[in-house]
PDB file of C-alpha atoms in Angstrom:
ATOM      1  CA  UNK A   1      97.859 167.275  94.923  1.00 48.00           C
ATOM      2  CA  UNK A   2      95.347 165.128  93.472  1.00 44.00           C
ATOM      3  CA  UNK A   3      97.618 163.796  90.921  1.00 48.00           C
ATOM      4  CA  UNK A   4      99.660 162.604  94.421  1.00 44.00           C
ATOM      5  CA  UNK A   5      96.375 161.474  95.812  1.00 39.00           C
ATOM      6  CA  UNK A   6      95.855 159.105  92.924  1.00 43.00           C
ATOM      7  CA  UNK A   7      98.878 157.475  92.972  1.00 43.00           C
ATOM      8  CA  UNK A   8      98.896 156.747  96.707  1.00 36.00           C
ATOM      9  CA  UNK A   9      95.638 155.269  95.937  1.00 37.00           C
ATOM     10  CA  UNK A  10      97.062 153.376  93.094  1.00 40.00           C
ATOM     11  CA  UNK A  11     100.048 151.883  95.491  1.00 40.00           C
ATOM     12  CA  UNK A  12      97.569 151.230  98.328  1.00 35.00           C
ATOM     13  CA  UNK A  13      95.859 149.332  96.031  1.00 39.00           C
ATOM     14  CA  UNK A  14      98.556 147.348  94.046  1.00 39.00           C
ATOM     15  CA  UNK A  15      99.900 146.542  97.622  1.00 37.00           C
ATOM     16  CA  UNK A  16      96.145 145.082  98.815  1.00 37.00           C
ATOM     17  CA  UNK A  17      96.023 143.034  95.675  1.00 45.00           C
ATOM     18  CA  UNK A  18     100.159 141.561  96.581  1.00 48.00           C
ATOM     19  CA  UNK A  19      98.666 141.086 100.285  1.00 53.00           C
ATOM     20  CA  UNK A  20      96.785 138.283  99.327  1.00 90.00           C
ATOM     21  CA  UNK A  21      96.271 134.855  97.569  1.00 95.00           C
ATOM     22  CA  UNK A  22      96.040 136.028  94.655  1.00 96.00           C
ATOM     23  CA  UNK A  23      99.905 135.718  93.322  1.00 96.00           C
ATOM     24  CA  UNK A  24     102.549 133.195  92.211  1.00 97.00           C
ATOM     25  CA  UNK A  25     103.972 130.688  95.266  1.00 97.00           C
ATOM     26  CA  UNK A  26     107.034 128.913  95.126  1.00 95.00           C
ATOM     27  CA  UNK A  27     107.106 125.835  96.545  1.00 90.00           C
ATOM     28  CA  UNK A  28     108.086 125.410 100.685  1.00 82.00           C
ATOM     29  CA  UNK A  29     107.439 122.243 101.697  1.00 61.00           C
ATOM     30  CA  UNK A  30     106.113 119.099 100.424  1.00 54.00           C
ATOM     31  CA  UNK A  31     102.693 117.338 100.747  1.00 53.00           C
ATOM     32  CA  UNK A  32     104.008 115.189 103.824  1.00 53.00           C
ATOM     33  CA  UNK A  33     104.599 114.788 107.482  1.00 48.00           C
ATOM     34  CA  UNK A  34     104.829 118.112 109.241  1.00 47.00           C
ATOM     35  CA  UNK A  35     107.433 117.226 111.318  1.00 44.00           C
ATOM     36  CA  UNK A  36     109.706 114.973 109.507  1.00 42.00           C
ATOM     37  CA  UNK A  37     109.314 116.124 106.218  1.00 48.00           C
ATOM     38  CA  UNK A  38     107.984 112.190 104.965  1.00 43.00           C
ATOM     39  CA  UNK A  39     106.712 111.826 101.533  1.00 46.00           C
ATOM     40  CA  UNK A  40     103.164 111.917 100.255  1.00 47.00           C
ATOM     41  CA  UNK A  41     102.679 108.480 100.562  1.00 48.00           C
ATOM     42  CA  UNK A  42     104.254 107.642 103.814  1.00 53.00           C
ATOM     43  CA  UNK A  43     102.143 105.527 106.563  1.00 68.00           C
ATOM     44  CA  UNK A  44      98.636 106.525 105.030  1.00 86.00           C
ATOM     45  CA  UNK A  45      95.520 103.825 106.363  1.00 91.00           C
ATOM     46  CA  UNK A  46      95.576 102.091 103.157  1.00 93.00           C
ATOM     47  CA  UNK A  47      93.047  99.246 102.358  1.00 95.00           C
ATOM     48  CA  UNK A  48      94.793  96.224 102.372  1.00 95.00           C
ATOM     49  CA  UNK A  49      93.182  95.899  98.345  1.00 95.00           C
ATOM     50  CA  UNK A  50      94.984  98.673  97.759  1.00 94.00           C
ATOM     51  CA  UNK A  51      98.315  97.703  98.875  1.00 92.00           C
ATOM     52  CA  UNK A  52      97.556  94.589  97.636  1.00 94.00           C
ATOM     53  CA  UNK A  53      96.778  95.951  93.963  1.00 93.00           C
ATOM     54  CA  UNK A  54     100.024  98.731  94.255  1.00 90.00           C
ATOM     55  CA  UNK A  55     102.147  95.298  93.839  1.00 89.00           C
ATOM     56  CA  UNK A  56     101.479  95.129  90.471  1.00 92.00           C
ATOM     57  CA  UNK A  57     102.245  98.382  89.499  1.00 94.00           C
ATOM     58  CA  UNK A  58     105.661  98.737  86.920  1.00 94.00           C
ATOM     59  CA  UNK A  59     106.647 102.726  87.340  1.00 91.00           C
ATOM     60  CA  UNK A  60     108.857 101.148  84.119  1.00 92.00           C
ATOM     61  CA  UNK A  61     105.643 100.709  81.809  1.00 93.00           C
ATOM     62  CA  UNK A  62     102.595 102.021  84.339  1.00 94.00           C
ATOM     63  CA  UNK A  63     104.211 105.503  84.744  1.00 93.00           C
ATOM     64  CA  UNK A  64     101.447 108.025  82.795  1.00 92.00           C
ATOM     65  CA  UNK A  65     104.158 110.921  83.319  1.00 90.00           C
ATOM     66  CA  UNK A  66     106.674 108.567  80.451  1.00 91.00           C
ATOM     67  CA  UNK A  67     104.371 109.423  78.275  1.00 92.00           C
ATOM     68  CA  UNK A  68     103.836 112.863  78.885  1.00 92.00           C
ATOM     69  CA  UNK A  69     100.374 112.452  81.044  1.00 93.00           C
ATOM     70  CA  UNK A  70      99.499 114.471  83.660  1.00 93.00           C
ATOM     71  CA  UNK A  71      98.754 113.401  86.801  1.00 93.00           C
ATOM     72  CA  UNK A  72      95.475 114.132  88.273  1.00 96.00           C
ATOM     73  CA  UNK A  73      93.766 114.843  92.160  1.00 97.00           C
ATOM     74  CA  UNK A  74      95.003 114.515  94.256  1.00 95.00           C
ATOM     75  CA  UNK A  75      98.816 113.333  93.592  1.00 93.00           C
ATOM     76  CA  UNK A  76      99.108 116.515  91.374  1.00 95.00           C
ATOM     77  CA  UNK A  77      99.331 119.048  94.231  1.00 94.00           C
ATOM     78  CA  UNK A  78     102.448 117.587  95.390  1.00 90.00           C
ATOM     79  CA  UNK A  79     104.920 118.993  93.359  1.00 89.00           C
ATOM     80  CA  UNK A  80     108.276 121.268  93.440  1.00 90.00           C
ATOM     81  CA  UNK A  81     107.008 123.396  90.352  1.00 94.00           C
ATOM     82  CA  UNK A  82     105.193 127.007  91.381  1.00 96.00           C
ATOM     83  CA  UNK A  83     101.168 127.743  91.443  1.00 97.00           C
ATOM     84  CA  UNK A  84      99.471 130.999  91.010  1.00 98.00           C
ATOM     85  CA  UNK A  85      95.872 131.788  91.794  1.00 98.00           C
ATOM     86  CA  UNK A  86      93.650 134.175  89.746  1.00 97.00           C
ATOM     87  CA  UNK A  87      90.265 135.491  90.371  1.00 94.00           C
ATOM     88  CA  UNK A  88      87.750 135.763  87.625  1.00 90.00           C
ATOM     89  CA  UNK A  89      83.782 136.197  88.321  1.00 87.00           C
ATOM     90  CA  UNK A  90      82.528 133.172  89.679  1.00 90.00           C
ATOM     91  CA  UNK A  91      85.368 131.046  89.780  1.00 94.00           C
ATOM     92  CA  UNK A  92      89.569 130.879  90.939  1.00 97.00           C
ATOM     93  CA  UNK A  93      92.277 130.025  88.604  1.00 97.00           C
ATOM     94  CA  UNK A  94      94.617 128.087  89.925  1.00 98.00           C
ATOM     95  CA  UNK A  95      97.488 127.526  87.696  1.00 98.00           C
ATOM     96  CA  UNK A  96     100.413 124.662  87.931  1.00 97.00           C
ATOM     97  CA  UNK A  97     103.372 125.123  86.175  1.00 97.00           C
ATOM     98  CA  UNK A  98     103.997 121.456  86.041  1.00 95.00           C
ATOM     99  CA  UNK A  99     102.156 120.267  83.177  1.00 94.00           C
ATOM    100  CA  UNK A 100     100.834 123.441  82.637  1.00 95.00           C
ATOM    101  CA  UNK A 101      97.588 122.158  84.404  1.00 96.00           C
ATOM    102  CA  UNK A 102      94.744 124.759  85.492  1.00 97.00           C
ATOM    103  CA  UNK A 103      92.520 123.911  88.384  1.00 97.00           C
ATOM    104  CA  UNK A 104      89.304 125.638  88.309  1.00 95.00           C
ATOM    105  CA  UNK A 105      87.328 126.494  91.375  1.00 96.00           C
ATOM    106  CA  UNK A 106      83.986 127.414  91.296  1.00 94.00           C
ATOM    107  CA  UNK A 107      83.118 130.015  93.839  1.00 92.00           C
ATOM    108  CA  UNK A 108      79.281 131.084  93.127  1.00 78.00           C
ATOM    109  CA  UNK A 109      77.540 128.419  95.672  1.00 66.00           C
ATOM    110  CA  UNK A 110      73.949 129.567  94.516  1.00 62.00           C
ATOM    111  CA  UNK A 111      73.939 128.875  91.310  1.00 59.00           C
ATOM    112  CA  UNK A 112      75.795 125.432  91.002  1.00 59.00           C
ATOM    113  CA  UNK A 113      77.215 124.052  88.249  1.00 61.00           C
ATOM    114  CA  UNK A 114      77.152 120.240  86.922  1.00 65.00           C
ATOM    115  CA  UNK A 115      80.138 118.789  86.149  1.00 67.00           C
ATOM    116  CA  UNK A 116      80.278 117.185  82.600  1.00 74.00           C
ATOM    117  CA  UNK A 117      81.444 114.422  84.272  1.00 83.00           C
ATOM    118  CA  UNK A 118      84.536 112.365  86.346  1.00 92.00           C
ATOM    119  CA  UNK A 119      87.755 113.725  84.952  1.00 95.00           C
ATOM    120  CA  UNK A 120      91.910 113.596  86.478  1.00 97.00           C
ATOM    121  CA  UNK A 121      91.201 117.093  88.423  1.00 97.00           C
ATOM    122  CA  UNK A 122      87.759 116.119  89.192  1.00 96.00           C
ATOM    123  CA  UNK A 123      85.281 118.959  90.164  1.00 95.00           C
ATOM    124  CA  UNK A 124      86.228 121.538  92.712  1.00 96.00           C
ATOM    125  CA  UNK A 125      83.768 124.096  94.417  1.00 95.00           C
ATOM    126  CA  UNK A 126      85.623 126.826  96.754  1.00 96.00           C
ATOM    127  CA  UNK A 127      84.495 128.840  99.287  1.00 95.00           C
ATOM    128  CA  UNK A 128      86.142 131.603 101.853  1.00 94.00           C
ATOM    129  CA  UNK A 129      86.674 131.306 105.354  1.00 93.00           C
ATOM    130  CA  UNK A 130      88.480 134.523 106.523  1.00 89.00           C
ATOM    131  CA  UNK A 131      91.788 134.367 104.916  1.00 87.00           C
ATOM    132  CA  UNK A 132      91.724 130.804 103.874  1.00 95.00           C
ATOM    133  CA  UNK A 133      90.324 129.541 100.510  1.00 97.00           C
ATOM    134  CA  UNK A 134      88.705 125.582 101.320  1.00 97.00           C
ATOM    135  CA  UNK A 135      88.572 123.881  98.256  1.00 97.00           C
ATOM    136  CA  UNK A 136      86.035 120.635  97.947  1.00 96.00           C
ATOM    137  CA  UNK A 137      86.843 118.695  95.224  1.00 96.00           C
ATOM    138  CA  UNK A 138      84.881 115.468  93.745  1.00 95.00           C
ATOM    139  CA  UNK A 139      84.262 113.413  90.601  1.00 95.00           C
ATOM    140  CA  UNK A 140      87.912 112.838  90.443  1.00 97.00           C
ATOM    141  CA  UNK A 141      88.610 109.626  87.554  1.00 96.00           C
ATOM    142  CA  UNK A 142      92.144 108.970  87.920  1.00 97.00           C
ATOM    143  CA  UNK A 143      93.614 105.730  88.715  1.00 94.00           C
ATOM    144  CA  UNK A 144      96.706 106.461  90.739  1.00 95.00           C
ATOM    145  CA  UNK A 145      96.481 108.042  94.508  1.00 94.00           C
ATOM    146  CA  UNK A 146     100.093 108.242  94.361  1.00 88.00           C
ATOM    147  CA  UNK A 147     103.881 107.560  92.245  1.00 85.00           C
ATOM    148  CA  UNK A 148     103.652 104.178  94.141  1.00 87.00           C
ATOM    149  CA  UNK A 149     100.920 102.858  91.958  1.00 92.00           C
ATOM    150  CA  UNK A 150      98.353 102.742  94.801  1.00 93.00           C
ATOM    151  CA  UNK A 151      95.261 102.735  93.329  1.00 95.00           C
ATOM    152  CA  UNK A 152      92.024 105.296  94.028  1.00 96.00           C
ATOM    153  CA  UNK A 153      88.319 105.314  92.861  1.00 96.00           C
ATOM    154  CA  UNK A 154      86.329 107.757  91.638  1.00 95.00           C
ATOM    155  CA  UNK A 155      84.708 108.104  95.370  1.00 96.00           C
ATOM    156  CA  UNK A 156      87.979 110.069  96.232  1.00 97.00           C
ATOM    157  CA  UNK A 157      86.862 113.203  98.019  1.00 97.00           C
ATOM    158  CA  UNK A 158      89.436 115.961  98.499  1.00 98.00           C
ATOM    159  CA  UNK A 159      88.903 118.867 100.838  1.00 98.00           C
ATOM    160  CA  UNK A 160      91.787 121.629 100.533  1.00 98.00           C
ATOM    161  CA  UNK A 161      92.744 124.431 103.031  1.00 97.00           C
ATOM    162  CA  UNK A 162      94.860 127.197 101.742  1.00 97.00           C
ATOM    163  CA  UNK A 163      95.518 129.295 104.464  1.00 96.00           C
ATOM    164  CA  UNK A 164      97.890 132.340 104.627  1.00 94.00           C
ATOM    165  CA  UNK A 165     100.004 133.336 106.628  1.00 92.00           C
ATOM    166  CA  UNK A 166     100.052 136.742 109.064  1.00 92.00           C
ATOM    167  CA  UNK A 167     102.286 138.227 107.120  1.00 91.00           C
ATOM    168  CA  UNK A 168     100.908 136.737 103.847  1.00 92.00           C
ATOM    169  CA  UNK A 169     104.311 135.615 102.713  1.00 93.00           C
ATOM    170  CA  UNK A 170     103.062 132.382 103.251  1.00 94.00           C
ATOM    171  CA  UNK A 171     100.504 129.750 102.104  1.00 95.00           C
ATOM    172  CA  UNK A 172      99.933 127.180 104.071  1.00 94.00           C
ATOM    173  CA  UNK A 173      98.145 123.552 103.062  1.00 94.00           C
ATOM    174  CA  UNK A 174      96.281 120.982 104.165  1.00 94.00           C
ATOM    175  CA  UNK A 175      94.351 118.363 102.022  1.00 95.00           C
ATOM    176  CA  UNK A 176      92.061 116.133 103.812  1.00 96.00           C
ATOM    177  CA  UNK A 177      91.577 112.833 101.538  1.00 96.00           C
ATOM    178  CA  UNK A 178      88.544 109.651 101.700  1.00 97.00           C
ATOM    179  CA  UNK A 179      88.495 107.249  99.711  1.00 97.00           C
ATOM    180  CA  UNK A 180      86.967 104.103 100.809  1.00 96.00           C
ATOM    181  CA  UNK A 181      88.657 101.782  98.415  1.00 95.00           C
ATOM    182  CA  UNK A 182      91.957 103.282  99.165  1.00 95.00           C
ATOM    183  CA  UNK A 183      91.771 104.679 102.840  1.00 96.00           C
ATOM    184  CA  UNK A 184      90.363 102.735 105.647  1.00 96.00           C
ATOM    185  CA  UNK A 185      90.068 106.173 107.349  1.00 95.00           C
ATOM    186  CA  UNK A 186      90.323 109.909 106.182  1.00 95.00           C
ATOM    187  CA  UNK A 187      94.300 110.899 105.506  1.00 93.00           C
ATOM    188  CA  UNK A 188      95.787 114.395 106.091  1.00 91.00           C
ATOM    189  CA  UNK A 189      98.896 115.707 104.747  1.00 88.00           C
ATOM    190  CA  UNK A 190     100.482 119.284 104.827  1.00 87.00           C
ATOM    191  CA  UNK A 191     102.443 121.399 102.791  1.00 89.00           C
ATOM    192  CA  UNK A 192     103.117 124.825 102.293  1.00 92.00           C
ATOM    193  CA  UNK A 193     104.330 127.526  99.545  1.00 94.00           C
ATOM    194  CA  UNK A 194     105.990 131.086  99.879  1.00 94.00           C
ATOM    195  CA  UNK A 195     105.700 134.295  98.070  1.00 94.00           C
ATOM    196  CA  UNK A 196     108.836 135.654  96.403  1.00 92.00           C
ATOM    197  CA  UNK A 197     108.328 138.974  94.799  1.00 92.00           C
ATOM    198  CA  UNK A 198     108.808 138.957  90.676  1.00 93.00           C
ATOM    199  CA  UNK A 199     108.193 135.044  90.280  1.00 93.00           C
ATOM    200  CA  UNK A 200     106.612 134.351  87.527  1.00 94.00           C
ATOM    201  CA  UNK A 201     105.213 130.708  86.123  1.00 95.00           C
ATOM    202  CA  UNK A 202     107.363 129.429  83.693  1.00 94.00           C
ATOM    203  CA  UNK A 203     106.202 126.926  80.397  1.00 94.00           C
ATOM    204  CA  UNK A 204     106.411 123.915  81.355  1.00 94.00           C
ATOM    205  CA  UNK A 205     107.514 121.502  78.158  1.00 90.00           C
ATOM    206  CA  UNK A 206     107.554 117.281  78.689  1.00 87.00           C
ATOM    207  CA  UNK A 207     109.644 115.786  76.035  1.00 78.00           C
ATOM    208  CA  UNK A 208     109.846 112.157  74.847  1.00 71.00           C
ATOM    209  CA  UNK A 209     113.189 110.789  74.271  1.00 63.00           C
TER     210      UNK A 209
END
């Protein structure tokens, strides 16, 4: 009997830890309009110096990904590869399999940490609202908002929702994005991911040819 007793603990565990965010998600839908599905880009309150600066962008020479580059915040997010999200101490893991890029999130408010400095995924401090994880992310130094060659400063702000769903099969998304240089008033886009059991993220290899 208590051998039994164990194990139902042990399943009612394992099946609290699946109920949650912490677990691979395949991608659902992409970063852009809710309704018609519209890419990342599409009809965001750009600054005309932005659009005015994305003319001169060559996706032939100005591409960082033909030279095996990652992009960084907030572009990265919207992608068809998986994520997974893992909980150490103080901080989340969350994992891309594009690029292989890891995202940390620092969770422990009271003691704060200083970034080193600007960097592509910039600086991210989490914290919980019921079941959804908001994500505030600054210091981002990447020069790209999007694959259009619009450009961004490092004032880009980035506040993330992942939210799941009632039946925790699904993840749903919402970044909220300033940027005064770029955005002449905050953008929104949406996205979402879903759970299906035994995924696993894959390595993700970029090859020059």
């Amino acid at each position: 009997q208590q051998a039994a007793a164990a194990g139902l603990l042990a399943d009612s565990a394992a099946a609290s830890e699946d109920a949650s965010i912490f677990r691979v998600w395949l991608r659902g839908r992409s970063f852009g309009d809710p309704v018609n599905d519209l890419p990342f880009g599409f009809d965001l309150p750009y600054t005309a110096e932005a659009v005015a600066a994305r003319a001169s962008y060559d996706p032939l020479t100005d591409d960082t990904a033909l030279e095996c580059i990652p992009q960084g915040m907030p572009g990265i997010m919207d992608n068809p590869f998986p994520i997974e999200f893992t909980e150490g101490e103080e901080s989340i893991n969350l994992r891309l399999e594009i690029w292989g890029i890891n995202r940390t999130i620092h969770m422990n408010s009271g003691v704060p940490v200083e970034p080193d400095g600007p960097s592509p995924l910039g600086y991210s401090v989490g914290r919980w609202q019921d079941d959804t994880l908001i994500v505030e992310t600054t210091n981002i130094d990447w020069q790209y908002f999007d694959e259009d060659g619009t450009p961004q400063s490092t004032a880009m702000k980035v506040v993330e929702r992942f939210s799941l769903s009632e039946d925790e099969r699904r993840l749903d998304y919402e970044a909220i994005m300033t940027d005064p240089a770029t955005l002449t008033e905050p953008a929104v886009r949406y996205g979402h991911w879903i759970w299906v059991p035994g995924e696993e993220i894959q390595q993700y290899d970029c090859t020059l040819e």
